[in-house]
C-alpha cells in the first residue's frame, strides 16, 4: 500500500498528506480518524481501498465518474462502518468536513425522480441506502414484531406496549383494506393469526395456556380454579370445552393441537346438579333455622307470652257488653 501511494504521489503530491508519517507522530484526533477511514486488509476489493483514500477509481473501459460522487460513497462507507446503517441526518457533516447528509438527500431525490443511474443505485444499495424513510421505519417495527413472535410465539402483544400499538394499527389498516399487500403477506408469514380473528382476549388466554402446557404441565391436572398470571384459565377452558360446537373451526383446531378436546379433558364434563334429597335437606335446614331464630330484641314470641301469662294467673279480659249481659241474666234469675 505504501509503495502504491508513493507511486501515485508522482502524479498528485496531496496523496502523501493522507498517509500517516512514520517519522512524526500524528495527533490523537487524526489517528482516530485514520482508523475509521483506513482498512488494511489484503482481501478488500481495490474499489474499497480507493474509497478509503478518497481516490477516484474507475474502469478505463467505463465513463469517468465525478469525484464528488466518489467522495460521497467514501463518506457513506465510513458512516456505515461506524454506525451500522445509513440513516444519516439531513445536516450531518462527517469528521473530514464532508456534508454527508446533503449527499444522501441528493441521492434520494435523484432516485425518486428517476435520474440516478442503475450502477449507482446498486452501489448505494450495497451500503444499505434508505430510499424511503417511512418504509425503513416500518421495517424496523416489523423486525421488532418478529423478535416478539420469536420470544412469545404469537403477535397478541398488549396494546399498551409500542409493538402492540403498532400491530393494532396494522390490523386496523388491514380491516379497512388500506394495508399494503406486501406488508400484510410479511406479517402473515410471521403468524397466520396476526390479525387475531377470534378476539385479542381469546388469543392471549390461549397462548398463555399453550405456554403453560409447553413447560411440561399435565392438561388433565387443570381445574376450574386454575389461575395463570391472575387469569382464571381453568374457567376459560371450561367454557371452551362445554361450548365446543359453537367455536370456530380454527379455534377447535388450535385447542386440539394442545390435546384439549371435549373427549379428552375432564373439564368438559359439566358440574353435577344438586339432587332432590340435598335440596330437601337444604330447605329443611333453612326452615329449622327460621323457626329457631330468636325474636327481635324487645319483643316476645306468642308462645312465650302465653306461657308467661298462665304462670301469673292472667286471663283474657271480658268485654264490657258481655259483663252487662251477664249481670242482667243474674238479676232476672
Rosetta silent file (secondary structure, phi, psi, omega in degrees, C-alpha in Angstrom):
SEQUENCE: XXXXXXXXXXXXXXXXXXXXXXXXXXXXXXXXXXXXXXXXXXXXXXXXXXXXXXXXXXXXXXXXXXXXXXXXXXXXXXXXXXXXXXXXXXXXXXXXXXXXXXXXXXXXXXXXXXXXXXXXXXXXXXXXXXXXXXXXXXXXXXXXXXXXXXXXXXXXXXXXXXXXXXXXXXXXXXXXXXXXXXXXXXXXXXXXXXXXXXXXXXXXXXXXXXXXXXXXXXXXXXXXXXXXXXXXXXXXXXXXXXXXXXXXXXXXXXXXXXXXXXXXXXXXXXXXXXXXXXXXXXXXXXXXXXXXXXXXXXXXXXXXXXXXXXXXXXXXXXXXXXXXXXXXXXXXX
SCORE:     score description
SCORE:     0.000 S_00000001
   1 L     0.000  -40.163 -179.731    0.000    0.000    0.000 S_00000001
   2 H   -65.527  -39.754 -179.588    2.862    2.383    0.844 S_00000001
   3 H   -66.471  -39.009  179.407    4.568    1.681   -2.466 S_00000001
   4 H   -65.391  -44.180 -179.754    1.359    2.253   -4.368 S_00000001
   5 H   -64.202  -36.484  178.843    0.714    5.523   -2.570 S_00000001
   6 H   -66.692  -38.800  178.395    4.296    6.655   -3.237 S_00000001
   7 H   -66.766  -40.073  178.962    3.906    5.903   -6.914 S_00000001
   8 H   -67.084  -24.961 -177.772    0.656    7.799   -7.057 S_00000001
   9 H   -65.715  -21.876  178.568    2.373   10.741   -5.364 S_00000001
  10 L   -69.449  -18.190  177.588    4.325   11.348   -8.524 S_00000001
  11 L  -101.185  -29.569 -179.319    1.034   12.337  -10.102 S_00000001
  12 L  -148.196  106.454 -175.657   -0.592   14.026   -7.106 S_00000001
  13 H   -67.105  -17.313 -177.659    1.557   15.087   -4.139 S_00000001
  14 H   -71.591  -16.563 -179.193   -1.514   15.527   -1.954 S_00000001
  15 H   -62.645  -39.807 -179.110   -1.913   11.749   -1.662 S_00000001
  16 H   -64.373  -25.522  179.360    1.020   11.530    0.737 S_00000001
  17 H   -68.560  -19.265  179.656   -0.701   14.014    3.014 S_00000001
  18 H   -87.911   -8.078 -179.132   -3.399   11.441    3.610 S_00000001
  19 L   -97.011  148.360  176.720   -0.915    8.838    4.805 S_00000001
  20 L   -69.371  137.881 -179.921    0.468    8.673    8.343 S_00000001
  21 L   -83.510  123.669 -178.047    4.030    9.956    8.643 S_00000001
  22 L   -68.885  -29.580 -176.271    6.340    7.321   10.064 S_00000001
  23 L   -79.643  -38.461 -176.166    8.773    9.900   11.392 S_00000001
  24 L  -113.329  131.062  177.970    6.315   12.178   13.136 S_00000001
  25 L   -70.861  137.417  179.695    3.512   11.004   15.373 S_00000001
  26 L   -84.402  155.680  174.599    0.108   12.253   14.370 S_00000001
  27 L   -59.494  156.239 -177.004   -2.279   13.927   16.818 S_00000001
  28 H   -60.225  -41.691 -179.786   -4.680   11.583   18.536 S_00000001
  29 H   -60.265  -41.062  179.635   -7.696   13.008   16.721 S_00000001
  30 H   -67.136  -39.061  179.414   -6.040   12.392   13.350 S_00000001
  31 H   -63.223  -42.832  178.530   -5.084    8.835   14.319 S_00000001
  32 H   -64.112  -37.437  178.652   -8.652    8.039   15.317 S_00000001
  33 H   -64.362  -41.228 -179.921   -9.891    9.481   12.046 S_00000001
  34 H   -65.499  -36.441  179.029   -7.466    7.317   10.082 S_00000001
  35 H   -61.873  -32.340  179.167   -8.612    4.230   11.984 S_00000001
  36 H   -79.559  -27.831 -172.884  -12.156    4.867   10.772 S_00000001
  37 H   -97.706  -18.796 -174.837  -11.157    5.603    7.193 S_00000001
  38 L  -110.726  139.812  177.794   -8.418    3.007    6.596 S_00000001
  39 L  -134.166  101.447 -178.803   -8.832   -0.745    6.353 S_00000001
  40 L   -85.278   90.317 -177.290   -5.591   -2.676    5.925 S_00000001
  41 L  -143.915  118.615 -176.121   -6.943   -5.894    4.515 S_00000001
  42 L   -71.789  -12.464  179.098   -5.431   -7.613    1.500 S_00000001
  43 L   -88.811   -4.708 -177.840   -8.743   -9.293    0.708 S_00000001
  44 L   -74.036  140.721  179.050  -10.516   -5.963    0.229 S_00000001
  45 L   -64.363  143.999  179.684  -11.539   -5.091   -3.290 S_00000001
  46 H   -54.417  -30.841  178.810   -9.446   -2.317   -4.887 S_00000001
  47 H   -62.316  -37.689  179.728  -12.612   -0.216   -5.169 S_00000001
  48 H   -67.841  -39.690  178.675  -12.909   -0.264   -1.373 S_00000001
  49 H   -63.797  -40.228  179.572   -9.292    0.815   -0.981 S_00000001
  50 H   -63.348  -40.193  178.438   -9.856    3.700   -3.329 S_00000001
  51 H   -63.843  -39.524 -178.874  -12.844    4.855   -1.331 S_00000001
  52 H   -62.898  -30.126 -179.127  -10.815    4.716    1.883 S_00000001
  53 L   -97.603    6.698 -178.069   -8.233    7.053    0.344 S_00000001
  54 L    57.673   37.508 -179.947  -10.841    9.318   -1.257 S_00000001
  55 L   -99.337  158.531  174.471   -9.380    8.474   -4.665 S_00000001
  56 L   -87.326  116.753  178.230  -11.137    8.335   -7.985 S_00000001
  57 L  -119.581  126.284 -178.810  -11.249    4.715   -9.078 S_00000001
  58 L  -151.242  155.343  177.430  -12.795    3.807  -12.369 S_00000001
  59 L   -80.523  126.987 -178.602  -12.622    1.198  -15.050 S_00000001
  60 L   -57.347  -22.468 -179.055  -10.829    2.589  -18.112 S_00000001
  61 L   -81.710  -13.878 -179.163  -13.498    0.945  -20.249 S_00000001
  62 L  -100.535  170.588  176.733  -16.297    2.877  -18.486 S_00000001
  63 L   -72.718  151.094 -178.830  -17.133    6.549  -18.463 S_00000001
  64 L   -70.982  134.285 -178.838  -15.381    8.682  -15.881 S_00000001
  65 L   -98.470  144.920 -176.652  -17.400    9.200  -12.709 S_00000001
  66 L   -63.770  146.192 -179.943  -17.434   12.540  -10.943 S_00000001
  67 H   -64.796  -34.559 -175.955  -15.168   12.975   -7.955 S_00000001
  68 H   -62.828  -38.374  178.891  -17.996   14.384   -5.826 S_00000001
  69 H   -69.038  -39.359  178.677  -19.956   11.168   -6.034 S_00000001
  70 H   -65.014  -37.488  175.721  -16.910    9.090   -5.179 S_00000001
  71 H   -63.902  -39.219  177.854  -16.266   11.276   -2.169 S_00000001
  72 H   -63.104  -41.549  178.249  -19.867   10.762   -1.165 S_00000001
  73 H   -64.139  -41.488  179.313  -19.509    6.986   -1.404 S_00000001
  74 H   -62.808  -43.535  178.946  -16.350    7.030    0.673 S_00000001
  75 H   -66.658  -38.531  178.761  -18.035    9.132    3.363 S_00000001
  76 H   -65.486  -39.308  178.063  -21.130    6.913    3.280 S_00000001
  77 H   -63.208  -42.971  179.514  -18.973    3.813    3.675 S_00000001
  78 H   -64.072  -40.694  179.216  -17.191    5.321    6.678 S_00000001
  79 H   -64.164  -43.413 -179.932  -20.520    6.302    8.289 S_00000001
  80 H   -66.457  -37.519  177.664  -21.958    2.839    7.803 S_00000001
  81 H   -62.515  -33.918 -177.720  -18.803    1.234    9.214 S_00000001
  82 H   -82.418  -42.571 -172.563  -19.148    3.369   12.335 S_00000001
  83 H  -107.933  -13.594  177.309  -22.903    3.292   12.946 S_00000001
  84 L    83.290    7.329  179.783  -24.029    0.185   11.066 S_00000001
  85 L  -159.216  174.862  178.163  -26.639    1.983    8.919 S_00000001
  86 L  -120.637   32.314  174.728  -27.163    4.896    6.545 S_00000001
  87 L   -82.524   72.680 -171.484  -29.976    6.677    8.358 S_00000001
  88 L   -86.107  129.954  174.852  -27.971    9.896    8.098 S_00000001
  89 L   -59.952  149.676 -174.569  -29.434   13.145    9.493 S_00000001
  90 L   -58.599  -39.567 -176.810  -30.020   15.773    6.823 S_00000001
  91 L   -96.491   18.383 -175.447  -27.472   18.232    8.210 S_00000001
  92 L   -69.901  135.092  174.269  -24.787   15.690    9.141 S_00000001
  93 L  -122.084  126.514 -175.745  -21.159   16.655    8.439 S_00000001
  94 L   -78.136  172.136 -176.349  -18.519   13.930    8.828 S_00000001
  95 L   -59.482  -22.499  179.272  -15.185   14.447   10.651 S_00000001
  96 L   -85.822   -1.538 -179.384  -13.432   15.375    7.390 S_00000001
  97 L    93.082    4.927 -178.855  -15.906   18.187    6.794 S_00000001
  98 L   -81.611  134.189 -178.179  -17.867   16.403    4.081 S_00000001
  99 L   -83.301   79.026 -176.346  -21.620   17.186    4.073 S_00000001
 100 H   -66.140  -36.258  179.287  -22.775   13.572    4.005 S_00000001
 101 H   -59.011  -41.578  178.463  -26.361   14.454    4.935 S_00000001
 102 H   -65.888  -39.374  179.723  -26.685   16.613    1.827 S_00000001
 103 H   -63.228  -45.391 -179.022  -25.199   13.869   -0.349 S_00000001
 104 H   -64.050  -41.767  178.729  -27.644   11.230    0.933 S_00000001
 105 H   -63.215  -42.448  179.827  -30.599   13.579    0.459 S_00000001
 106 H   -63.053  -42.475  178.846  -29.474   14.437   -3.082 S_00000001
 107 H   -63.668  -40.308  178.763  -29.124   10.770   -3.996 S_00000001
 108 H   -64.000  -42.302  178.926  -32.596   10.052   -2.609 S_00000001
 109 H   -64.889  -41.046  179.962  -34.171   12.888   -4.583 S_00000001
 110 H   -65.414  -36.909  178.368  -32.421   11.760   -7.776 S_00000001
 111 H   -66.918  -41.452  179.085  -33.650    8.206   -7.240 S_00000001
 112 H   -63.652  -38.227 -178.765  -37.226    9.396   -6.713 S_00000001
 113 H   -81.313   -6.053  179.996  -37.070   11.489   -9.888 S_00000001
 114 L    78.524   21.214 -177.975  -35.591    8.578  -11.860 S_00000001
 115 L  -100.612    0.348 -176.747  -32.332   10.394  -12.637 S_00000001
 116 L   -92.535  130.465 -177.509  -29.982    8.018  -10.789 S_00000001
 117 L   -66.814  149.902 -179.307  -28.038    5.535  -12.891 S_00000001
 118 H   -57.999  -37.249 -178.849  -28.561    1.820  -12.187 S_00000001
 119 H   -66.476  -34.904  177.487  -24.910    1.272  -11.259 S_00000001
 120 H   -71.860  -35.192  175.660  -25.106    3.998   -8.621 S_00000001
 121 H   -61.777  -42.402  179.832  -28.311    2.532   -7.269 S_00000001
 122 H   -63.651  -42.393 -179.100  -26.575   -0.828   -6.968 S_00000001
 123 H   -66.181  -41.939  178.962  -23.584    0.673   -5.148 S_00000001
 124 H   -69.560  -36.159  175.622  -25.753    2.593   -2.712 S_00000001
 125 H   -61.585  -37.190  179.134  -27.946   -0.461   -2.142 S_00000001
 126 H   -63.393  -26.240  177.843  -24.810   -2.403   -1.258 S_00000001
 127 L   -88.077   -5.670 -178.398  -24.183    0.145    1.509 S_00000001
 128 L    87.095   37.008 -179.231  -27.736   -0.166    2.812 S_00000001
 129 L   -60.909  135.438  177.541  -29.107    3.039    1.345 S_00000001
 130 L   -98.527  102.485 -177.951  -32.507    4.035    2.783 S_00000001
 131 L   -79.092  -34.975 -178.265  -34.521    5.288   -0.159 S_00000001
 132 L  -128.520  112.189 -176.629  -37.790    5.662    1.737 S_00000001
 133 H   -68.963  -29.508  176.762  -37.591    6.540    5.436 S_00000001
 134 H   -66.055  -41.695  177.292  -41.223    5.600    6.003 S_00000001
 135 H   -66.286  -37.223  178.776  -40.533    2.141    4.630 S_00000001
 136 H   -64.588  -39.946  178.054  -37.389    1.935    6.741 S_00000001
 137 H   -64.803  -39.944  178.465  -39.374    2.791    9.869 S_00000001
 138 H   -63.945  -42.308  179.688  -41.950    0.107    9.001 S_00000001
 139 H   -64.212  -35.678  178.222  -39.234   -2.490    8.503 S_00000001
 140 H   -64.858  -42.470  177.206  -37.722   -1.595   11.866 S_00000001
 141 H   -65.709  -38.643  178.903  -41.099   -2.144   13.563 S_00000001
 142 H   -62.943  -39.761  177.524  -41.567   -5.361   11.637 S_00000001
 143 H   -62.796  -39.594  177.076  -38.199   -6.601   12.885 S_00000001
 144 H   -64.639  -38.501  177.569  -39.290   -5.840   16.445 S_00000001
 145 H   -64.828  -38.036  178.033  -42.527   -7.764   15.827 S_00000001
 146 H   -64.343  -39.300  177.023  -40.510  -10.722   14.538 S_00000001
 147 H   -64.516  -40.233  179.011  -38.418  -10.663   17.710 S_00000001
 148 H   -64.235  -42.978 -179.996  -41.591  -10.600   19.832 S_00000001
 149 H   -65.380  -37.561  178.784  -43.049  -13.533   17.937 S_00000001
 150 H   -65.091  -34.329 -177.818  -39.825  -15.481   18.313 S_00000001
 151 H   -81.465  -43.991 -172.185  -39.873  -14.903   22.075 S_00000001
 152 H  -103.896  -15.373  178.339  -43.581  -15.344   22.856 S_00000001
 153 L    82.772   10.544  179.871  -44.821  -17.498   19.994 S_00000001
 154 L  -161.948  174.233  178.901  -47.600  -15.095   18.935 S_00000001
 155 L  -118.627   25.360  177.514  -48.345  -11.487   17.951 S_00000001
 156 L   -89.460   54.183 -179.261  -51.053  -10.755   20.528 S_00000001
 157 L   -70.377  144.225  178.334  -48.885   -8.132   22.211 S_00000001
 158 L   -58.910  139.635 -178.770  -50.629   -5.785   24.680 S_00000001
 159 L   -67.594  -12.810  179.115  -51.726   -2.546   23.036 S_00000001
 160 L   -80.058   -8.516  177.475  -50.072   -0.622   25.891 S_00000001
 161 L   -97.589  156.648 -179.967  -46.626   -1.588   24.532 S_00000001
 162 H   -57.754  -44.053 -178.575  -45.008    0.073   21.484 S_00000001
 163 H   -70.108  -34.860  177.650  -45.032   -3.126   19.433 S_00000001
 164 H   -66.300  -40.544  178.338  -48.620   -3.886   20.491 S_00000001
 165 H   -65.126  -39.677  179.407  -49.790   -0.420   19.471 S_00000001
 166 H   -65.901  -42.391  178.719  -48.046   -0.773   16.102 S_00000001
 167 H   -65.162  -37.695  177.406  -49.632   -4.194   15.472 S_00000001
 168 H   -62.974  -37.995  177.773  -53.050   -2.800   16.407 S_00000001
 169 H   -65.371  -39.936  179.099  -52.556   -0.047   13.823 S_00000001
 170 H   -65.608  -38.489  178.210  -51.642   -2.632   11.145 S_00000001
 171 H   -65.490  -39.189  179.358  -54.783   -4.647   11.974 S_00000001
 172 H   -63.211  -42.696  178.687  -56.899   -1.503   11.718 S_00000001
 173 H   -65.882  -38.981  179.341  -55.437   -0.713    8.294 S_00000001
 174 H   -65.967  -37.843  179.421  -55.969   -4.299    7.165 S_00000001
 175 H   -65.098  -28.169  179.168  -59.609   -4.221    8.290 S_00000001
 176 L   -96.585    9.556 -179.008  -60.129   -1.125    6.106 S_00000001
 177 L    57.524   35.706  179.660  -58.219   -2.715    3.188 S_00000001
 178 L  -112.777    4.911  179.123  -55.620    0.046    3.445 S_00000001
 179 L   -91.633  132.164  179.108  -52.602   -2.128    4.329 S_00000001
 180 L   -54.945  137.231 -175.749  -50.120   -2.768    1.540 S_00000001
 181 H   -61.122  -37.315  179.291  -50.446   -6.348    0.279 S_00000001
 182 H   -65.359  -40.287  178.844  -46.710   -6.981    0.616 S_00000001
 183 H   -67.467  -40.781  178.498  -46.739   -5.857    4.233 S_00000001
 184 H   -62.681  -38.895  178.474  -49.784   -7.990    5.007 S_00000001
 185 H   -65.528  -39.484  179.475  -48.049  -11.001    3.472 S_00000001
 186 H   -64.184  -41.336  179.101  -44.934  -10.374    5.568 S_00000001
 187 H   -68.663  -38.603  178.529  -46.979  -10.234    8.788 S_00000001
 188 H   -65.731  -30.166  177.234  -48.920  -13.368    7.839 S_00000001
 189 H   -67.850  -30.178  176.468  -45.612  -15.166    7.308 S_00000001
 190 H   -71.754  -45.811 -176.981  -44.718  -14.377   10.936 S_00000001
 191 L  -154.168  115.642  179.912  -48.057  -15.565   12.332 S_00000001
 192 L   -57.259  -25.987 -179.442  -51.089  -16.690   10.296 S_00000001
 193 L  -101.937   30.966 -176.069  -53.320  -15.362   13.114 S_00000001
 194 L   -62.973  -23.921  179.840  -51.591  -11.974   13.364 S_00000001
 195 L   -84.858   -0.201  177.628  -54.969  -10.235   12.881 S_00000001
 196 L    51.868   62.420 -173.918  -56.365  -12.055   15.970 S_00000001
 197 L   -64.768  -19.499 -178.207  -59.568  -13.167   14.225 S_00000001
 198 L  -102.720   13.816  178.557  -61.068  -14.634   17.423 S_00000001
 199 L    99.386  143.763 -178.320  -60.510  -11.557   19.569 S_00000001
 200 H   -60.090  -44.298 -176.579  -57.492  -10.252   21.435 S_00000001
 201 H   -63.082  -42.399 -178.264  -58.622  -11.745   24.755 S_00000001
 202 H   -63.479  -45.466 -177.300  -59.160  -15.228   23.323 S_00000001
 203 H   -66.902  -39.405 -179.591  -55.758  -15.373   21.650 S_00000001
 204 H   -65.523  -43.061  179.720  -53.889  -14.088   24.696 S_00000001
 205 H   -68.481  -36.294  178.200  -55.503  -16.623   27.009 S_00000001
 206 H   -62.328  -47.087 -177.845  -54.934  -19.398   24.507 S_00000001
 207 H   -71.086  -29.234  174.090  -51.218  -18.624   24.225 S_00000001
 208 H   -63.027  -43.930  177.895  -50.948  -18.237   27.995 S_00000001
 209 H   -68.707  -40.085  178.736  -52.327  -21.763   28.361 S_00000001
 210 H   -59.356  -44.301  178.715  -50.185  -23.030   25.490 S_00000001
 211 H   -64.627  -37.866  179.152  -47.032  -21.753   27.169 S_00000001
 212 H   -61.897  -44.945 -179.507  -48.115  -23.325   30.473 S_00000001
 213 H   -72.893  -30.013 -179.997  -48.558  -26.743   28.875 S_00000001
 214 H   -67.393  -21.551  178.897  -45.340  -26.379   26.855 S_00000001
 215 L   -83.557    2.983  174.003  -43.372  -26.205   30.116 S_00000001
 216 L   106.994    5.645  179.749  -44.480  -29.752   30.956 S_00000001
 217 L   -75.879  146.182 -178.015  -47.697  -29.317   32.947 S_00000001
 218 L   -80.493  123.478  179.618  -50.366  -32.012   32.660 S_00000001
 219 H   -64.090  -27.281  179.787  -53.530  -30.746   30.915 S_00000001
 220 H   -74.410  -11.497  178.495  -55.634  -33.227   32.939 S_00000001
 221 H   -85.793   -4.530  179.900  -54.485  -31.529   36.132 S_00000001
 222 L   -72.343  138.723  175.820  -56.299  -28.323   35.174 S_00000001
 223 L  -125.852  171.818  179.255  -59.351  -27.460   37.250 S_00000001
 224 L   -67.336  -14.054  179.443  -61.909  -24.688   37.087 S_00000001
 225 L   -95.868   -0.415 -177.961  -59.982  -22.939   39.865 S_00000001
 226 L   -66.556  131.988  177.956  -56.645  -22.941   37.991 S_00000001
 227 L  -124.678  140.603  175.505  -55.167  -19.455   37.580 S_00000001
 228 E  -129.666  118.095 -179.821  -52.209  -18.351   35.456 S_00000001
 229 L    52.515   47.217  178.235  -50.864  -14.824   35.911 S_00000001
 230 L    66.016   16.143  176.405  -54.104  -13.752   37.657 S_00000001
 231 E  -107.409  129.084  179.012  -56.155  -15.161   34.751 S_00000001
 232 L   -77.271   76.301 -173.412  -58.828  -17.757   35.573 S_00000001
 233 H   -70.008  -28.860  178.219  -57.598  -20.034   32.843 S_00000001
 234 H   -65.492  -44.436  178.054  -59.489  -23.051   34.194 S_00000001
 235 H   -65.092  -39.197  178.771  -62.852  -21.319   33.896 S_00000001
 236 H   -62.669  -45.498  179.738  -61.923  -20.065   30.425 S_00000001
 237 H   -65.414  -37.555  178.213  -61.003  -23.560   29.240 S_00000001
 238 H   -59.366  -41.076  179.367  -64.196  -24.974   30.762 S_00000001
 239 H   -65.657  -37.756 -179.643  -66.237  -22.528   28.661 S_00000001
 240 H   -66.077  -41.864 -175.203  -64.367  -23.504   25.504 S_00000001
 241 H   -75.969  -33.892 -178.787  -64.888  -27.229   26.024 S_00000001
 242 H   -82.137  -14.046  175.603  -68.530  -27.036   27.093 S_00000001
 243 L  -116.195   30.939 -174.652  -69.417  -24.789   24.123 S_00000001
 244 H   -51.925  -45.455 -177.762  -67.263  -26.713   21.648 S_00000001
 245 H   -62.355  -23.142 -178.320  -69.849  -26.881   18.816 S_00000001
 246 H   -87.843   -8.396 -179.784  -70.148  -23.079   18.778 S_00000001
 247 L   -73.527  153.014  174.733  -66.384  -22.491   18.390 S_00000001
 248 L   -68.094  146.117  179.053  -64.881  -21.547   15.044 S_00000001
 249 H   -53.433  -34.026  178.318  -63.148  -24.483   13.315 S_00000001
 250 H   -67.405  -38.316  176.782  -59.829  -22.636   13.647 S_00000001
 251 H   -65.093  -42.428  177.416  -60.362  -22.324   17.407 S_00000001
 252 H   -61.069  -39.849  179.768  -61.152  -26.019   17.625 S_00000001
 253 H   -64.742  -43.288 -179.502  -58.001  -26.783   15.655 S_00000001
 254 H   -63.427  -42.162  179.196  -55.794  -24.660   17.932 S_00000001
 255 H   -69.557  -35.586  179.433  -57.180  -26.324   21.075 S_00000001
 256 H   -64.670  -34.420  177.990  -56.884  -29.781   19.530 S_00000001
 257 H   -61.535  -26.375  178.157  -53.175  -29.149   18.915 S_00000001
 258 L   -90.537    1.019 -177.511  -52.803  -28.812   22.679 S_00000001
 259 L    76.186   23.474 -178.476  -54.724  -32.033   23.263 S_00000001
 260 L  -108.945   96.064  178.370  -57.665  -30.106   24.696 S_00000001
 261 L  -132.221  160.538  179.915  -60.901  -31.565   23.357 S_00000001
 262 L   -58.749  -29.224 -178.215  -64.243  -32.380   24.996 S_00000001
 263 L   -82.588  -16.348 -171.590  -63.457  -36.112   24.784 S_00000001
 264 L  -112.288   -9.097 -175.282  -60.001  -35.845   26.300 S_00000001
 265 L  -123.425  133.741 -179.007  -60.268  -33.348   29.144 S_00000001
 266 H   -61.266  -25.171 -178.165  -62.200  -33.690   32.431 S_00000001
 267 H   -66.415  -15.721  179.848  -63.147  -30.017   32.367 S_00000001
 268 H   -72.514  -19.092 -179.849  -65.523  -30.742   29.515 S_00000001
 269 L   -79.991  126.618 -179.811  -67.866  -32.569   31.911 S_00000001
 270 L   -68.286  155.618  179.506  -70.421  -30.183   33.433 S_00000001
 271 L   -66.060  140.381 -178.122  -70.704  -29.961   37.207 S_00000001
 272 L   -68.174  132.411  179.947  -73.202  -32.436   38.724 S_00000001
 273 L   -73.502  158.060 -179.898  -76.501  -30.714   39.745 S_00000001
 274 L   -70.622  134.833 -177.541  -77.718  -30.902   43.348 S_00000001
 275 L   -76.197  167.501  179.934  -80.065  -33.910   43.995 S_00000001
 276 H   -60.515  -41.430 -178.051  -83.630  -33.741   45.410 S_00000001
 277 H   -61.519  -39.409 -179.647  -82.561  -35.071   48.816 S_00000001
 278 H   -68.673  -35.346  178.786  -79.933  -32.390   49.113 S_00000001
 279 H   -68.275  -40.736  177.695  -82.470  -29.701   48.148 S_00000001
 280 H   -63.809  -41.269  179.350  -84.981  -31.024   50.725 S_00000001
 281 H   -61.555  -40.401 -179.580  -82.257  -31.157   53.327 S_00000001
 282 H   -66.642  -40.912  179.984  -81.291  -27.615   52.479 S_00000001
 283 H   -66.301  -42.034  178.541  -84.931  -26.433   52.666 S_00000001
 284 H   -62.417  -41.446 -179.894  -85.487  -28.232   55.982 S_00000001
 285 H   -63.600  -39.697 -179.774  -82.314  -26.747   57.362 S_00000001
 286 H   -66.566  -41.092 -179.535  -83.407  -23.287   56.249 S_00000001
 287 H   -67.257  -40.331  178.447  -86.881  -23.717   57.808 S_00000001
 288 H   -61.878  -38.346  179.967  -85.398  -25.036   61.024 S_00000001
 289 H   -65.462  -40.623 -179.663  -83.110  -22.083   61.155 S_00000001
 290 H   -66.450  -40.268 -179.725  -86.014  -19.715   60.678 S_00000001
 291 H   -67.600  -34.712 -176.741  -88.076  -21.465   63.384 S_00000001
 292 H   -83.523   -5.479 -176.675  -85.164  -21.486   65.767 S_00000001
 293 L   -69.110  133.424 -179.622  -84.302  -17.882   65.170 S_00000001
 294 L   -69.477  151.330  178.001  -84.798  -15.749   68.300 S_00000001
 295 L   -68.836  160.683  178.966  -87.298  -12.848   68.188 S_00000001
 296 L   -62.039  154.973  179.686  -86.007   -9.320   67.826 S_00000001
 297 L   -57.542  137.430  176.899  -84.897   -7.529   70.994 S_00000001
 298 L    89.159   -3.991  179.188  -87.796   -6.084   72.995 S_00000001
 299 L  -125.901  148.028  179.065  -90.424   -8.452   71.554 S_00000001
 300 L  -118.141  145.788  177.928  -91.606  -11.850   72.770 S_00000001
 301 L   -67.959  156.170 -179.315  -92.995  -14.673   70.721 S_00000001
 302 H   -57.980  -40.887 -178.428  -96.747  -15.529   71.242 S_00000001
 303 H   -64.008  -38.370  179.645  -95.944  -18.883   72.869 S_00000001
 304 H   -67.214  -40.625 -179.766  -93.620  -17.223   75.320 S_00000001
 305 H   -64.779  -41.303  179.889  -96.225  -14.589   76.147 S_00000001
 306 H   -65.193  -41.213  179.903  -98.943  -17.233   76.730 S_00000001
 307 H   -63.938  -40.573 -178.892  -96.684  -19.282   78.937 S_00000001
 308 H   -67.418  -39.250 -179.472  -95.733  -16.239   80.946 S_00000001
 309 H   -67.758  -39.070  179.025  -99.407  -15.152   81.354 S_00000001
 310 H   -63.879  -38.947 -178.754 -100.536  -18.616   82.507 S_00000001
 311 H   -64.821  -27.384 -177.334  -97.808  -18.735   85.059 S_00000001
 312 L   -95.728    0.836 -177.907  -99.040  -15.468   86.567 S_00000001
 313 L    77.143   27.183 -176.807 -102.793  -16.430   86.545 S_00000001
 314 L   -83.645  137.903  176.818 -103.585  -13.983   83.830 S_00000001
 315 L  -125.190  154.833  179.383 -106.900  -14.288   81.959 S_00000001
 316 L   -65.181  132.146  179.062 -108.163  -12.613   78.846 S_00000001
 317 L   -65.013  140.544 -179.153 -110.287   -9.521   79.832 S_00000001
 318 L   -90.059  133.847 -179.807 -114.054   -9.824   79.193 S_00000001
 319 L   -60.034  154.500 -176.923 -115.651   -7.055   77.062 S_00000001
 320 H   -64.199  -36.555  179.204 -117.955   -4.613   78.936 S_00000001
 321 H   -64.131  -38.255  178.698 -121.067   -5.642   76.937 S_00000001
 322 H   -65.638  -37.236  179.865 -120.517   -9.220   77.933 S_00000001
 323 H   -66.990  -40.423 -179.113 -120.320   -8.201   81.658 S_00000001
 324 H   -65.261  -41.947  179.616 -123.553   -6.190   81.396 S_00000001
 325 H   -63.487  -37.833  179.733 -125.457   -9.070   79.783 S_00000001
 326 H   -66.249  -40.072 -178.447 -124.254  -11.457   82.462 S_00000001
 327 H   -66.900  -40.023 -179.810 -125.435   -9.120   85.233 S_00000001
 328 H   -60.998  -46.522 -179.891 -128.935   -8.787   83.676 S_00000001
 329 H   -62.644  -35.207 -179.036 -129.384  -12.549   83.496 S_00000001
 330 H   -68.476  -40.051 -179.039 -128.302  -12.852   87.145 S_00000001
 331 H   -67.909  -38.265  179.208 -130.809  -10.199   88.271 S_00000001
 332 H   -64.949  -38.676  178.736 -133.693  -11.778   86.395 S_00000001
 333 L   -65.650    0.000    0.000 -132.975  -15.074   87.983 S_00000001
